[in-house]
Short mmCIF file of C-alpha atoms in Angstrom, two decimals:
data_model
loop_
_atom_site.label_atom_id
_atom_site.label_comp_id
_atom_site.label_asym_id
_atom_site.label_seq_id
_atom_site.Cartn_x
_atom_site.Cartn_y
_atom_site.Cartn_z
CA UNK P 1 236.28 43.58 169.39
CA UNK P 2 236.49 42.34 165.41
CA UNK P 3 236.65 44.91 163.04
CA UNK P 4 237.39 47.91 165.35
CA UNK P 5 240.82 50.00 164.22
CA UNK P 6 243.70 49.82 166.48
CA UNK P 7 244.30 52.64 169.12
CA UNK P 8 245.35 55.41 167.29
CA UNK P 9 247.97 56.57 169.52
CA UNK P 10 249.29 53.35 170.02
CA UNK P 11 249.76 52.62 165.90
CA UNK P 12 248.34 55.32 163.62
CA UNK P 13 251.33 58.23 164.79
CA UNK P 14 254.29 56.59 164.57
CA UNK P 15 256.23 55.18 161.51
CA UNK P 16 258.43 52.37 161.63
CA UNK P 17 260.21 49.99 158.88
CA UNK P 18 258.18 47.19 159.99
CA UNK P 19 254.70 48.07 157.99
CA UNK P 20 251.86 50.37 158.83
CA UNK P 21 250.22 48.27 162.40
CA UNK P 22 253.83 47.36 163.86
CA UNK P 23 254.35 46.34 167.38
CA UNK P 24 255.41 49.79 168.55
CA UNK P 25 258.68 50.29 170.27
CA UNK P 26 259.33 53.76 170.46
CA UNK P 27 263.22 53.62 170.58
CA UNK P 28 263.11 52.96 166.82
CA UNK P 29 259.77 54.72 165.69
CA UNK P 30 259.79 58.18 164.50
CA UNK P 31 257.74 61.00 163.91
CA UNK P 32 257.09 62.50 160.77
CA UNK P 33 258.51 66.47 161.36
CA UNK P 34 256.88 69.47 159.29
CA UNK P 35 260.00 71.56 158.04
CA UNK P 36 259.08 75.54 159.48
CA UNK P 37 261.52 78.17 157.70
CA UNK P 38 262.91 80.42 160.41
CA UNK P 39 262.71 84.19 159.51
CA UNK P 40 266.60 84.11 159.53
CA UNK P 41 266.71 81.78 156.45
CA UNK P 42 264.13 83.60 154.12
CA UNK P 43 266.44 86.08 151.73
CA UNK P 44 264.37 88.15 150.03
CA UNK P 45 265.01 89.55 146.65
CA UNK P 46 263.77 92.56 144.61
CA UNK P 47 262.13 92.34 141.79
CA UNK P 48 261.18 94.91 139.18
CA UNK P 49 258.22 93.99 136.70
CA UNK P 50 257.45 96.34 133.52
CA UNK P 51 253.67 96.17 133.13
CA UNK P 52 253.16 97.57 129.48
CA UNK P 53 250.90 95.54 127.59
CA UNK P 54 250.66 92.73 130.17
CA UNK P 55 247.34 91.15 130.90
CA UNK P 56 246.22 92.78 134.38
CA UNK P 57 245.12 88.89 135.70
CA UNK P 58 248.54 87.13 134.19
CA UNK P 59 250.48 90.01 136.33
CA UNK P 60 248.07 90.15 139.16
CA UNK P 61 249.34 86.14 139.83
CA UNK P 62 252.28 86.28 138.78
CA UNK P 63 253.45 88.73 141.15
CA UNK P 64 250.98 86.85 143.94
CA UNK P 65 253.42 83.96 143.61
CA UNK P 66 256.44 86.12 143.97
CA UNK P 67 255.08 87.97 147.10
CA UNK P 68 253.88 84.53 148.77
CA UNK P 69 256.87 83.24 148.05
CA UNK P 70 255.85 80.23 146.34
CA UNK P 71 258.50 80.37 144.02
CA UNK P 72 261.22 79.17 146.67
CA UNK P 73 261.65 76.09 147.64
CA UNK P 74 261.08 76.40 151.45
CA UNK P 75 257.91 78.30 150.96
CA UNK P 76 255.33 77.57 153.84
CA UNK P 77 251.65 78.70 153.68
CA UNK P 78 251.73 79.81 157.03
CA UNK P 79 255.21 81.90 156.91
CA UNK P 80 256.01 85.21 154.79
CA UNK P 81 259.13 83.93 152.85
CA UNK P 82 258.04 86.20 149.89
CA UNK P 83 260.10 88.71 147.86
CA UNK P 84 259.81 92.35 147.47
CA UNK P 85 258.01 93.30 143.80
CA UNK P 86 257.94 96.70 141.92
CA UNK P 87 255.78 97.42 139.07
CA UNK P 88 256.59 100.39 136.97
CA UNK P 89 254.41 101.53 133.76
CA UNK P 90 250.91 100.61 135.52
CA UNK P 91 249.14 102.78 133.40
CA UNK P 92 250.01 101.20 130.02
CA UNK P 93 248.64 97.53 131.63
CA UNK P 94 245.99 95.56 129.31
CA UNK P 95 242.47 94.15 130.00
CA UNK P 96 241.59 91.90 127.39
CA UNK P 97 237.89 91.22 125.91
CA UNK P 98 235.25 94.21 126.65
CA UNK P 99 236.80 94.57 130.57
CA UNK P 100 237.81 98.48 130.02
CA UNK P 101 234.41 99.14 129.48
CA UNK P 102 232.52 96.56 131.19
CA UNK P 103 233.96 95.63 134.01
CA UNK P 104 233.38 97.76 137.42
CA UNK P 105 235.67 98.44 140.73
CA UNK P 106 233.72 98.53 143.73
CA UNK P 107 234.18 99.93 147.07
CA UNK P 108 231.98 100.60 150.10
CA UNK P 109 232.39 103.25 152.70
CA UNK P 110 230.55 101.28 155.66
CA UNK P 111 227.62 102.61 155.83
CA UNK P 112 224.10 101.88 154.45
CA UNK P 113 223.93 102.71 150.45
CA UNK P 114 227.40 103.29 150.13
CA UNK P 115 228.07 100.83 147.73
CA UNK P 116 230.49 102.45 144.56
CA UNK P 117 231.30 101.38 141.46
CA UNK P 118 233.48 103.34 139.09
CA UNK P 119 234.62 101.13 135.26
CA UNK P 120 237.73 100.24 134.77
CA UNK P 121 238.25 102.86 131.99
CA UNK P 122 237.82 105.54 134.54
CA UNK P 123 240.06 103.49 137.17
CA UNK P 124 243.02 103.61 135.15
CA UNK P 125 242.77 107.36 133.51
CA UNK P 126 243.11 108.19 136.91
CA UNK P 127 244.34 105.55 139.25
CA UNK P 128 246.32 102.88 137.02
CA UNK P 129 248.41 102.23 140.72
CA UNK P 130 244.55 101.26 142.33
CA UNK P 131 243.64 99.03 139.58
CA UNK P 132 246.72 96.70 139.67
CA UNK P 133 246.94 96.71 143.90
CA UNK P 134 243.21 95.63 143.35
CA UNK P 135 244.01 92.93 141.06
CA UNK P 136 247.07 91.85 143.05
CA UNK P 137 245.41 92.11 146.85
CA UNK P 138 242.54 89.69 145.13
CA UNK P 139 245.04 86.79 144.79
CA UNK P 140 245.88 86.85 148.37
CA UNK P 141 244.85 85.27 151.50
CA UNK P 142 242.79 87.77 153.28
CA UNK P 143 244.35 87.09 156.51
CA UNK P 144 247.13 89.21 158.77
CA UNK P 145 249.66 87.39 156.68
CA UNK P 146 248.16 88.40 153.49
CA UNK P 147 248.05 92.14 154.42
CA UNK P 148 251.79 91.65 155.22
CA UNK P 149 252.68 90.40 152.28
CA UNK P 150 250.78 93.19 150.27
CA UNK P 151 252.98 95.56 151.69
CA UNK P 152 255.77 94.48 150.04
CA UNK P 153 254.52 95.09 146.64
CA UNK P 154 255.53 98.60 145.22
CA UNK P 155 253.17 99.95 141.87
CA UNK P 156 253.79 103.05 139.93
CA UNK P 157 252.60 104.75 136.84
CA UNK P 158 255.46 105.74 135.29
CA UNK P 159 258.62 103.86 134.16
CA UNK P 160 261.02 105.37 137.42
CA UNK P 161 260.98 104.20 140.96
CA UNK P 162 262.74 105.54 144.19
CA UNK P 163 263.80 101.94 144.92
CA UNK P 164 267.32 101.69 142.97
CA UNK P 165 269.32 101.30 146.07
CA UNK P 166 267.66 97.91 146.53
CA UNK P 167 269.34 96.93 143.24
CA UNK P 168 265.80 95.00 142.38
CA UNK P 169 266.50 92.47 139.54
CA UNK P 170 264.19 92.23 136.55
CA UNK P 171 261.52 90.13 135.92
CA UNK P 172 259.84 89.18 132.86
CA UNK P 173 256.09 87.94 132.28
CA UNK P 174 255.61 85.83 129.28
CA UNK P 175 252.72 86.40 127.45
CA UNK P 176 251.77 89.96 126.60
CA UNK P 177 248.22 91.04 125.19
CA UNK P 178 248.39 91.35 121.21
#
């Protein structure tokens, strides 16, 4: 028939030197191969991020690149080749424009009405850890693979952290609120 493509199994998988429609022979065609990182060649690293004065959004992605991994060059979407991140001095973090006052956390407990909403202000008087994890678990995929790689981040309000052993290397974020 004129004008109907040729049989996709016959031309459209394989590659050859020849041109897009060769005459297949399948001794010399290949297959394009997606490269998969095996769990034995990720080498994760520790980093250590200090959070005073830092945009919470600029950190928040930041350290969502770090913990996908995206910053390696055999990152995969669909493997956890992410590092391990600690962020000390949560509580000293900035929100830039009117946000501390303005903007609202929300949670629900599951049942009908249960919507609550507490401001930011109040957030991080009391909970500067809950406001970054919030900001940091948004930037994920919300998938098994996304929970798994939220585990590896570490937040505290202070400037120590039990995680010296791991000799975690430090890690610097550009731009800082003014």
């Amino acid at each position: 028939m004129p004008g109907v493509r040729p049989f996709a199994a016959e031309h459209g998988r394989y590659r050859t030197s020849e041109g897009p429609f060769p005459t297949v022979d399948k001794k010399k065609a290949y297959a394009v191969r997606t490269y998969t990182p095996k769990p034995a060649d990720v080498e994760r690293q520790w980093h250590v991020i200090d959070a005073t004065d830092v945009v919470l959004g600029r950190l928040a992605s930041q350290v969502a690149i770090l913990l996908r991994g995206k910053h390696k060059p055999i990152y995969a979407p669909h493997v956890d080749t992410g590092d391990f991140v600690i962020i000390v001095n949560a509580d000293k973090i900035a929100l830039s424009g009117k946000k501390l006052e303005q903007k609202k956390a929300y949670r629900h407990s599951g049942y009908p009405g249960g919507l609550r909403a507490v401001a930011y202000k109040d957030l991080l008087e009391k909970f500067p850890e809950r406001a970054v994890e919030k900001a940091i678990k948004g930037m994920l995929p919300k998938t098994k693979l996304g929970r798994a790689q939220f585990g590896k981040v570490k937040v505290y309000a202070g400037p120590n952290h039990p995680h010296g052993a791991q000799q975690p290397v430090a890690f610097e974020i550009g731009q800082i609120a003014q």
